[in-house]
């Protein structure tokens, strides 16, 4: 079939009526007009074939503009036109109406080999039985010498292995012929109509994509000439798409760039390797602005796989390149800001901070720089004067230059470092001080400076001075981004400078901070009666503005347990108060994680070591591995005692980090200091902490304190400890004028804890004022046995129902009927989770005190994790429901597994209970 030329479209097809009817499933119809149009069809086919195939020897796949339509050209190359895509086949019919020749393409179209097809009756083999009678008449007419064209539905015969033959729709062109003996026969040309329609659709889609693409699209032939351009490309480079036909790369780009692109095009054409995101540079017609494009190149092939050219897809990236340059400049500025954050403000000295600023900006940002500070600020005034007009006296405290030792040659009057001066009222520098806005100062004619930025140094809405940044001639002028960066650098330095002024108010603010970090009001704990005292140390002549770092805390834990903490940060002043605040916050955080007392102190030790290192805990660890001279002013040490009391078992676990031992007073017994291993202070590191567990009898008194209570210049520590123990034991020690009662403080009737605290402070010399005093006392009031419900459940599904029964019965016995439904639901959820995800036996415990606490214990180590279930999930809402209905919930580790708990407020008429039904509906 390679000798059959391609047929061009555009003429009226005489078989259109037959196509439409056959497509609708009707009988095959003859087209009488076909005989009249046969000559015109053949003539047009010949002419189109010549125009189509003439270009094959020169530009495969593209028509040549040099071939005249009338020139006869025969195709000698392999098929590379429309016949590579559509299915065209031929076969011949002998005088007997049977197939006598069967082409290779007929085998491909119908799926029947020639040895089987030859000798077949085409009407009987391919035509539907309902149409065979009409087909036989048509065959008789054809063998009688009549030409016929039509669209025929066909079905190939079944294969030898029983597979059903393929079905299709074919356009058939039948031409009468004669054999060597003069008998009448026929030649049939068959085209697969469905493939043809699909090609028409693909061509329409390709045309739409090419013409509507928002990118510049070119098709380049093997001579690297443009054969087709889309409208987007033409709108950029001018003209219509046809105007660009035949142009080369040198018509659009300058020679060096065009040569590079041409070499790339040849490489793509030869190798077939595509090029992605190749950047090229050029100019648009009539414009001097340099543009940047990103192009993608790939080789295009014909249907037979023969290379026919290159596809060019380009996009303008000029704006993207500009944005990339902006981003690079922003990264440089960010690096400069990071350097400023690390190098500025390492001391509270004003001149040092100003020099640190100039060390950062020269020469990375500017060539010359100065810093002027208000003279009143340096003299210690609270508010610098002259802010209204900007003409107050300033002192030059720092100067730096990368090009000259003389300050601002050609930039105005020279001012030496340390000199006091002022700016004229109408000068840009005075205007910057007055308005707190940066000003650009142009350089003087003939001077070294090209331009200067006068930037006010503003800290906390207060102008403290002026920084000037200058660039010499030949440098890049200051832009808006440079101005913003200068403002940020000046502001950072101003904050550091203003810190020195704020340091004068250290004592007041440190004292406010210290008091605010202590527990507000009277602490309340389950199973304990709490009383506490805090007395700040008095000011001394040599340290008039320093305070200490003593603190105490009472932290409620799940399961009616309470953590008691007393600590003392070594040292005085704002640093000690801030360290105390950080350690207290860390203790509360660690306590809520439900760690063991020894683990809490170990974590606090790491935190305390990190307080004295600029890089935190990790930096402190690295520094500890290399020898260095100890700087005690940067070391944070603290002592702390941490105790956890369980109101159900009345057992208390202690851990001590270098603190004074707790004191215990049992009913009817003398006070004694508990033997708790002291351990190393926090911040030293390297040593583990030990725990001691003590069972406290009902009514016992526990006292935690700091060294300010028992130690002073006049009383050594041993004497103070003995006096403290005696004050809690001996009834004869209280002073009659303060405590006329002679009842022993550790015996019944038990005195009020507030009176005990006052008695201890009056007996001991607590008014020496040499150090802060913290005193925390707790009287044991264990949870009654009738307030505890405890059950062990076997690991079986029936345990869920039993747990609900136990919970209901216990709550009814406590007269807590309003909580029954909610508790049953939440107990069911927790026990179900323990069955599904836990291990070992299950333990259920209900605790009644100020609130109702439910605990479910199991041996599993995996902690429950709450997740948000999707609307379509059938499960995953159990813990969400627990969180909605309970006041609080959580889980904690135990020596043999874990405990999951929730807490419910008691129905007192003020706290409204959550309706379980409403909570369930809110999950969906």
Short mmCIF file of N, CA and C in Angstrom, two decimals, residues 58-59 62-66 217-230 233 240-252:
data_model
loop_
_atom_site.label_atom_id
_atom_site.label_comp_id
_atom_site.label_asym_id
_atom_site.label_seq_id
_atom_site.Cartn_x
_atom_site.Cartn_y
_atom_site.Cartn_z
N UNK A 58 13.14 16.42 0.97
CA UNK A 58 13.86 17.58 1.52
C UNK A 58 13.58 17.76 3.00
N UNK A 59 12.34 17.90 3.40
CA UNK A 59 11.96 18.11 4.80
C UNK A 59 10.93 17.07 5.18
N UNK A 62 7.17 17.90 6.72
CA UNK A 62 6.69 19.26 6.50
C UNK A 62 6.62 19.52 4.99
N UNK A 63 5.61 20.23 4.54
CA UNK A 63 5.47 20.56 3.12
C UNK A 63 6.50 21.59 2.73
N UNK A 64 7.00 21.49 1.55
CA UNK A 64 8.01 22.43 1.06
C UNK A 64 7.33 23.54 0.29
N UNK A 65 7.81 24.74 0.48
CA UNK A 65 7.26 25.89 -0.24
C UNK A 65 7.79 25.96 -1.66
N UNK A 66 8.82 25.15 -2.01
CA UNK A 66 9.44 25.27 -3.32
C UNK A 66 8.80 24.34 -4.36
N UNK A 217 4.91 28.64 21.56
CA UNK A 217 5.00 27.29 21.03
C UNK A 217 5.48 27.38 19.59
N UNK A 218 6.55 26.66 19.26
CA UNK A 218 7.09 26.61 17.92
C UNK A 218 7.29 25.17 17.50
N UNK A 219 7.10 24.91 16.19
CA UNK A 219 7.51 23.67 15.58
C UNK A 219 8.64 24.00 14.61
N UNK A 220 9.79 23.38 14.80
CA UNK A 220 10.99 23.67 14.03
C UNK A 220 11.34 22.43 13.24
N UNK A 221 11.65 22.62 11.92
CA UNK A 221 11.92 21.47 11.07
C UNK A 221 13.38 21.05 11.19
N UNK A 222 13.78 20.09 10.37
CA UNK A 222 15.14 19.55 10.48
C UNK A 222 16.19 20.53 10.00
N UNK A 223 15.79 21.60 9.27
CA UNK A 223 16.72 22.66 8.90
C UNK A 223 16.74 23.78 9.92
N UNK A 224 16.12 23.55 11.09
CA UNK A 224 16.07 24.51 12.19
C UNK A 224 15.38 25.79 11.76
N UNK A 225 14.34 25.65 10.97
CA UNK A 225 13.50 26.77 10.54
C UNK A 225 12.12 26.60 11.17
N UNK A 226 11.53 27.74 11.51
CA UNK A 226 10.21 27.72 12.11
C UNK A 226 9.20 27.30 11.04
N UNK A 227 8.45 26.25 11.31
CA UNK A 227 7.39 25.81 10.41
C UNK A 227 6.01 26.17 10.93
N UNK A 228 5.93 26.40 12.21
CA UNK A 228 4.64 26.80 12.75
C UNK A 228 4.86 27.50 14.08
N UNK A 229 4.13 28.58 14.32
CA UNK A 229 4.19 29.34 15.58
C UNK A 229 2.78 29.59 16.06
N UNK A 230 2.58 29.58 17.38
CA UNK A 230 1.24 29.84 17.89
C UNK A 230 1.04 31.34 18.13
N UNK A 233 3.27 33.19 20.83
CA UNK A 233 4.62 33.56 20.39
C UNK A 233 4.56 34.79 19.49
N UNK A 240 1.88 38.08 12.74
CA UNK A 240 0.96 36.96 12.84
C UNK A 240 1.77 35.67 12.88
N UNK A 241 1.14 34.57 13.26
CA UNK A 241 1.89 33.30 13.27
C UNK A 241 2.51 32.95 11.92
N UNK A 242 1.82 33.27 10.82
CA UNK A 242 2.37 32.94 9.51
C UNK A 242 3.61 33.77 9.18
N UNK A 243 3.74 34.97 9.78
CA UNK A 243 4.91 35.82 9.51
C UNK A 243 6.20 35.18 10.01
N UNK A 244 6.11 34.28 10.95
CA UNK A 244 7.31 33.67 11.53
C UNK A 244 7.72 32.39 10.82
N UNK A 245 6.93 31.96 9.87
CA UNK A 245 7.25 30.73 9.16
C UNK A 245 8.54 30.91 8.36
N UNK A 246 9.47 30.00 8.49
CA UNK A 246 10.73 30.04 7.76
C UNK A 246 11.85 30.78 8.46
N UNK A 247 11.59 31.41 9.59
CA UNK A 247 12.64 32.14 10.30
C UNK A 247 13.52 31.18 11.10
N UNK A 248 14.72 31.66 11.43
CA UNK A 248 15.64 30.88 12.24
C UNK A 248 15.91 31.54 13.58
N UNK A 249 16.74 30.87 14.40
CA UNK A 249 17.02 31.36 15.75
C UNK A 249 17.72 32.71 15.69
N UNK A 250 18.58 32.94 14.69
CA UNK A 250 19.31 34.20 14.59
C UNK A 250 18.41 35.38 14.29
N UNK A 251 17.18 35.13 13.87
CA UNK A 251 16.23 36.22 13.64
C UNK A 251 15.65 36.74 14.94
N UNK A 252 15.86 36.06 16.05
CA UNK A 252 15.27 36.46 17.32
C UNK A 252 16.32 36.79 18.39
#
